[in-house]
């Protein structure tokens, strides 16, 4: 398999196991939603490895000790609507105070171009580590559009978290935004003629929200 410098694949038997169930077309909406959350929590553990921390003094029952804590206001997660919404609780499980911004994008079904319809970001986003959440990285159009928008707002430290990515999308993001590291559980084979990831899992938004 070709290696990509901008991608960290978080390869773990538990993640592989959950992704296998996620892909299965027999997996229903409730289980699909739970799996997206659980996989996101596992990805978060790795993606947040070098987030800003500070030294604090803590009084144990026995003595004062210097400890390390996360700078709470330093992180924002940005789900790309709709499917990115399914990942938010997975981050909050480990880091409940992460601020949440929303970017609404949909792929035009004929051109596959990402169209923006909504954007609401936390105050001070330019100084935070911004982590874009979307289960699927296919052509990369949606990810590039979301990252463009965050950079227009002054963000300098941006990461992208996907559950499944296609090589084409990874290369598109690397070309447009070489400074953005992508955290994924699985790099799939390719895209089909309709821009769907193979083997993939189908339409993540529809499977999360039961719209088809
Ligand atoms: C899906 C997915 C990504 C996008 C990926 O969203 O959640 O946002 O497609 O494809 P790309 O890499 O080719 O841009 P979709 O446009 O289907 O919208 P939805 O989440 O509202 O269903
Ligand atoms: N969006 C999805 O939800 N699935 C794909 O395979 C590609 C884009």
CSV table of C-alpha atoms and ligand atoms in Angstrom, one decimal:
chain,number,residue,atom,x,y,z
A,1,UNK,CA,0.0,0.0,0.0
A,2,UNK,CA,1.3,3.5,-0.9
A,3,UNK,CA,2.2,5.6,2.1
A,4,UNK,CA,0.9,9.2,2.4
A,5,UNK,CA,2.8,11.7,4.6
A,6,UNK,CA,-0.4,13.6,5.4
A,7,UNK,CA,-2.2,10.6,6.8
A,8,UNK,CA,-2.1,8.8,10.1
A,9,UNK,CA,-3.8,5.5,10.0
A,10,UNK,CA,-4.9,4.4,13.4
A,11,UNK,CA,-4.7,0.7,13.0
A,12,UNK,CA,-6.0,-1.3,15.9
A,13,UNK,CA,-7.9,-4.7,16.0
A,14,UNK,CA,-10.8,-3.1,17.9
A,15,UNK,CA,-11.2,-0.4,15.2
A,16,UNK,CA,-10.9,-2.9,12.4
A,17,UNK,CA,-13.6,-5.0,14.1
A,18,UNK,CA,-16.0,-2.1,14.5
A,19,UNK,CA,-15.3,-0.8,10.9
A,20,UNK,CA,-16.2,-4.3,9.6
A,21,UNK,CA,-19.6,-4.2,11.3
A,22,UNK,CA,-20.1,-0.5,10.1
A,23,UNK,CA,-19.6,-1.5,6.5
A,24,UNK,CA,-22.1,-4.4,6.6
A,25,UNK,CA,-25.2,-3.4,4.8
A,26,UNK,CA,-27.3,-5.3,7.3
A,27,UNK,CA,-26.1,-3.0,10.2
A,28,UNK,CA,-29.1,-0.9,11.2
A,29,UNK,CA,-29.2,2.8,12.1
A,30,UNK,CA,-29.0,2.5,15.8
A,31,UNK,CA,-25.9,0.2,15.7
A,32,UNK,CA,-24.4,2.3,12.9
A,33,UNK,CA,-24.7,5.5,15.0
A,34,UNK,CA,-23.1,3.8,18.1
A,35,UNK,CA,-20.2,2.4,16.0
A,36,UNK,CA,-19.5,5.8,14.5
A,37,UNK,CA,-19.3,7.3,18.0
A,38,UNK,CA,-17.1,4.5,19.3
A,39,UNK,CA,-14.7,4.6,16.4
A,40,UNK,CA,-14.5,8.3,16.7
A,41,UNK,CA,-13.6,8.0,20.4
A,42,UNK,CA,-10.7,5.7,19.5
A,43,UNK,CA,-9.5,8.0,16.7
A,44,UNK,CA,-9.7,11.0,19.1
A,45,UNK,CA,-7.3,9.3,21.5
A,46,UNK,CA,-4.6,9.4,18.8
A,47,UNK,CA,-5.6,12.7,17.1
A,48,UNK,CA,-5.4,14.6,20.4
A,49,UNK,CA,-2.0,13.2,21.3
A,50,UNK,CA,-0.2,16.6,21.1
A,51,UNK,CA,-2.9,19.1,22.0
A,52,UNK,CA,-2.0,22.1,24.2
A,53,UNK,CA,-1.4,21.3,27.9
A,54,UNK,CA,-0.6,23.3,31.0
A,55,UNK,CA,1.0,22.6,34.3
A,56,UNK,CA,-1.3,22.8,37.4
A,57,UNK,CA,-0.8,22.3,41.1
A,58,UNK,CA,-3.0,19.6,42.7
A,59,UNK,CA,-3.4,18.9,46.4
A,60,UNK,CA,-3.8,15.2,47.0
A,61,UNK,CA,-4.8,13.9,50.4
A,62,UNK,CA,-1.0,13.7,51.1
A,63,UNK,CA,0.8,16.6,49.4
A,64,UNK,CA,0.9,19.2,46.7
A,65,UNK,CA,2.0,17.9,43.3
A,66,UNK,CA,2.5,19.5,39.8
A,67,UNK,CA,0.3,17.8,37.2
A,68,UNK,CA,-0.5,18.3,33.5
A,69,UNK,CA,-4.0,19.2,32.2
A,70,UNK,CA,-5.4,20.0,28.8
A,71,UNK,CA,-6.0,23.7,28.0
A,72,UNK,CA,-9.8,23.3,27.8
A,73,UNK,CA,-10.6,26.2,25.6
A,74,UNK,CA,-7.9,25.4,23.0
A,75,UNK,CA,-9.8,22.8,20.9
A,76,UNK,CA,-12.8,23.1,18.6
A,77,UNK,CA,-14.4,20.2,16.6
A,78,UNK,CA,-16.1,21.1,13.4
A,79,UNK,CA,-18.5,18.4,12.1
A,80,UNK,CA,-19.3,18.7,8.4
A,81,UNK,CA,-23.1,18.4,8.2
A,82,UNK,CA,-24.7,16.0,8.1
A,83,UNK,CA,-22.6,13.0,8.6
A,84,UNK,CA,-20.0,14.7,10.8
A,85,UNK,CA,-22.6,15.2,13.4
A,86,UNK,CA,-22.5,11.5,14.2
A,87,UNK,CA,-18.9,11.9,15.4
A,88,UNK,CA,-19.4,14.7,17.9
A,89,UNK,CA,-20.4,12.6,20.9
A,90,UNK,CA,-17.4,10.3,20.2
A,91,UNK,CA,-15.1,13.2,20.8
A,92,UNK,CA,-17.1,14.5,23.8
A,93,UNK,CA,-16.8,11.1,25.5
A,94,UNK,CA,-13.1,11.8,25.9
A,95,UNK,CA,-13.1,15.6,25.9
A,96,UNK,CA,-16.5,16.9,27.0
A,97,UNK,CA,-15.5,20.6,26.9
A,98,UNK,CA,-14.5,20.7,23.2
A,99,UNK,CA,-16.4,23.6,21.5
A,100,UNK,CA,-18.4,22.7,18.4
A,101,UNK,CA,-18.7,24.6,15.2
A,102,UNK,CA,-20.8,23.5,12.3
A,103,UNK,CA,-20.2,23.7,8.6
A,104,UNK,CA,-23.0,22.6,6.2
A,105,UNK,CA,-21.9,21.1,2.9
A,106,UNK,CA,-23.5,18.8,0.4
A,107,UNK,CA,-22.1,17.2,-2.7
A,108,UNK,CA,-23.9,18.1,-5.9
A,109,UNK,CA,-24.8,14.7,-7.1
A,110,UNK,CA,-23.9,15.3,-10.8
A,111,UNK,CA,-20.7,17.4,-10.4
A,112,UNK,CA,-19.7,16.0,-7.0
A,113,UNK,CA,-18.8,19.6,-6.1
A,114,UNK,CA,-19.2,20.6,-2.4
A,115,UNK,CA,-21.8,23.3,-1.9
A,116,UNK,CA,-21.9,25.3,1.4
A,117,UNK,CA,-25.2,26.0,3.1
A,118,UNK,CA,-24.3,26.7,6.7
A,119,UNK,CA,-21.5,27.9,8.9
A,120,UNK,CA,-21.4,28.8,12.6
A,121,UNK,CA,-18.0,28.7,14.4
A,122,UNK,CA,-17.1,29.2,18.0
A,123,UNK,CA,-15.7,32.6,19.0
A,124,UNK,CA,-11.9,32.8,18.8
A,125,UNK,CA,-11.7,29.9,16.4
A,126,UNK,CA,-8.5,31.4,14.9
A,127,UNK,CA,-6.6,30.6,18.1
A,128,UNK,CA,-7.9,27.0,18.5
A,129,UNK,CA,-6.8,23.6,17.2
A,130,UNK,CA,-9.7,23.0,14.8
A,131,UNK,CA,-10.5,19.4,14.1
A,132,UNK,CA,-12.8,18.8,11.1
A,133,UNK,CA,-15.1,15.7,11.5
A,134,UNK,CA,-16.5,13.8,8.6
A,135,UNK,CA,-16.8,10.0,8.5
A,136,UNK,CA,-16.1,9.9,4.7
A,137,UNK,CA,-13.2,11.4,2.6
A,138,UNK,CA,-14.1,10.6,-1.0
A,139,UNK,CA,-13.2,13.1,-3.7
A,140,UNK,CA,-11.9,15.4,-1.0
A,141,UNK,CA,-14.1,18.3,-2.2
A,142,UNK,CA,-16.0,18.6,1.1
A,143,UNK,CA,-12.9,18.5,3.2
A,144,UNK,CA,-11.0,21.0,1.1
A,145,UNK,CA,-14.1,23.4,1.2
A,146,UNK,CA,-14.3,23.0,5.0
A,147,UNK,CA,-10.6,23.7,5.5
A,148,UNK,CA,-10.7,26.6,3.1
A,149,UNK,CA,-13.4,28.1,5.1
A,150,UNK,CA,-11.6,27.6,8.4
A,151,UNK,CA,-8.4,29.2,7.0
A,152,UNK,CA,-10.5,32.2,5.7
A,153,UNK,CA,-11.5,32.6,9.4
A,154,UNK,CA,-7.9,32.7,10.4
A,155,UNK,CA,-7.4,29.1,11.7
A,156,UNK,CA,-3.7,28.0,11.6
A,157,UNK,CA,-3.8,24.6,13.3
A,158,UNK,CA,-6.3,22.3,11.5
A,159,UNK,CA,-6.7,18.5,11.5
A,160,UNK,CA,-9.1,16.3,9.7
A,161,UNK,CA,-10.6,13.2,11.2
A,162,UNK,CA,-12.3,10.6,8.9
A,163,UNK,CA,-13.3,7.0,9.5
A,164,UNK,CA,-12.8,5.9,5.9
A,165,UNK,CA,-10.8,7.7,3.2
A,166,UNK,CA,-10.1,7.1,-0.5
A,167,UNK,CA,-6.6,7.6,-1.9
A,168,UNK,CA,-8.0,10.2,-4.3
A,169,UNK,CA,-9.4,12.3,-1.4
A,170,UNK,CA,-6.2,12.1,0.6
A,171,UNK,CA,-4.2,13.3,-2.4
A,172,UNK,CA,-6.7,16.1,-3.0
A,173,UNK,CA,-6.4,17.4,0.6
A,174,UNK,CA,-2.6,17.0,0.5
A,175,UNK,CA,-2.4,19.1,-2.6
A,176,UNK,CA,-4.7,21.9,-1.4
A,177,UNK,CA,-3.7,21.8,2.3
A,178,UNK,CA,-0.3,20.2,2.8
A,179,UNK,CA,-0.2,21.5,6.4
A,180,UNK,CA,-3.3,19.5,7.4
A,181,UNK,CA,-2.8,16.1,9.0
A,182,UNK,CA,-5.5,13.5,8.4
A,183,UNK,CA,-6.4,10.9,11.0
A,184,UNK,CA,-8.3,7.8,9.7
A,185,UNK,CA,-9.1,4.3,10.6
A,186,UNK,CA,-9.0,2.9,7.1
A,187,UNK,CA,-7.6,3.8,3.6
A,188,UNK,CA,-10.0,2.1,1.1
A,189,UNK,CA,-9.3,1.1,-2.5
A,190,UNK,CA,-10.8,3.7,-4.8
A,191,UNK,CA,-13.9,5.6,-5.8
A,192,UNK,CA,-16.6,4.3,-8.1
A,193,UNK,CA,-18.0,6.2,-11.1
A,194,UNK,CA,-20.5,8.0,-8.8
A,195,UNK,CA,-17.8,9.1,-6.3
A,196,UNK,CA,-18.6,6.5,-3.7
A,197,UNK,CA,-15.8,4.9,-1.8
A,198,UNK,CA,-15.1,1.2,-2.5
A,199,UNK,CA,-15.5,-1.0,-0.5
A,200,UNK,CA,-16.8,1.9,1.7
A,201,UNK,CA,-20.0,1.7,3.6
A,202,UNK,CA,-22.5,3.5,1.3
A,203,UNK,CA,-23.9,6.9,2.2
A,204,UNK,CA,-22.8,7.7,5.7
A,205,UNK,CA,-25.5,10.5,6.2
A,206,UNK,CA,-28.3,8.3,5.1
A,207,UNK,CA,-27.2,5.3,7.2
A,208,UNK,CA,-26.7,7.5,10.3
A,209,UNK,CA,-30.1,9.3,10.0
A,210,UNK,CA,-32.2,6.6,8.3
A,211,UNK,CA,-33.1,8.8,5.4
A,212,UNK,CA,-33.0,6.0,2.8
B,1,LIG,C1,-20.8,13.0,2.3
B,1,LIG,C2,-19.8,12.8,3.4
B,1,LIG,C3,-18.9,13.9,3.1
B,1,LIG,C4,-18.8,13.9,1.6
B,1,LIG,C5,-17.6,13.3,1.2
B,1,LIG,O1,-21.7,14.0,2.5
B,1,LIG,O2,-20.4,12.9,4.7
B,1,LIG,O3,-19.2,15.2,3.6
B,1,LIG,O4,-20.0,13.2,1.2
B,1,LIG,O5,-17.5,13.3,-0.2
B,1,LIG,P1,-16.4,14.2,-0.9
B,1,LIG,O6,-15.1,13.8,-0.3
B,1,LIG,O7,-16.5,13.7,-2.4
B,1,LIG,O8,-16.7,15.6,-0.9
B,1,LIG,P2,-22.9,14.4,1.6
B,1,LIG,O9,-22.5,15.4,0.6
B,1,LIG,O10,-23.5,13.1,1.0
B,1,LIG,O11,-23.9,15.1,2.5
B,1,LIG,P3,-24.7,14.5,3.8
B,1,LIG,O12,-23.7,14.3,4.9
B,1,LIG,O13,-25.7,15.6,4.1
B,1,LIG,O14,-25.4,13.2,3.4
B,2,LIG,N1,-20.1,10.1,0.9
B,2,LIG,C1,-20.5,9.0,1.5
B,2,LIG,O1,-21.3,9.1,2.5
B,2,LIG,N2,-20.1,7.8,1.1
B,2,LIG,C2,-19.2,7.7,0.1
B,2,LIG,O2,-18.8,6.6,-0.2
B,2,LIG,C3,-18.7,8.9,-0.5
B,2,LIG,C4,-19.2,10.1,-0.1
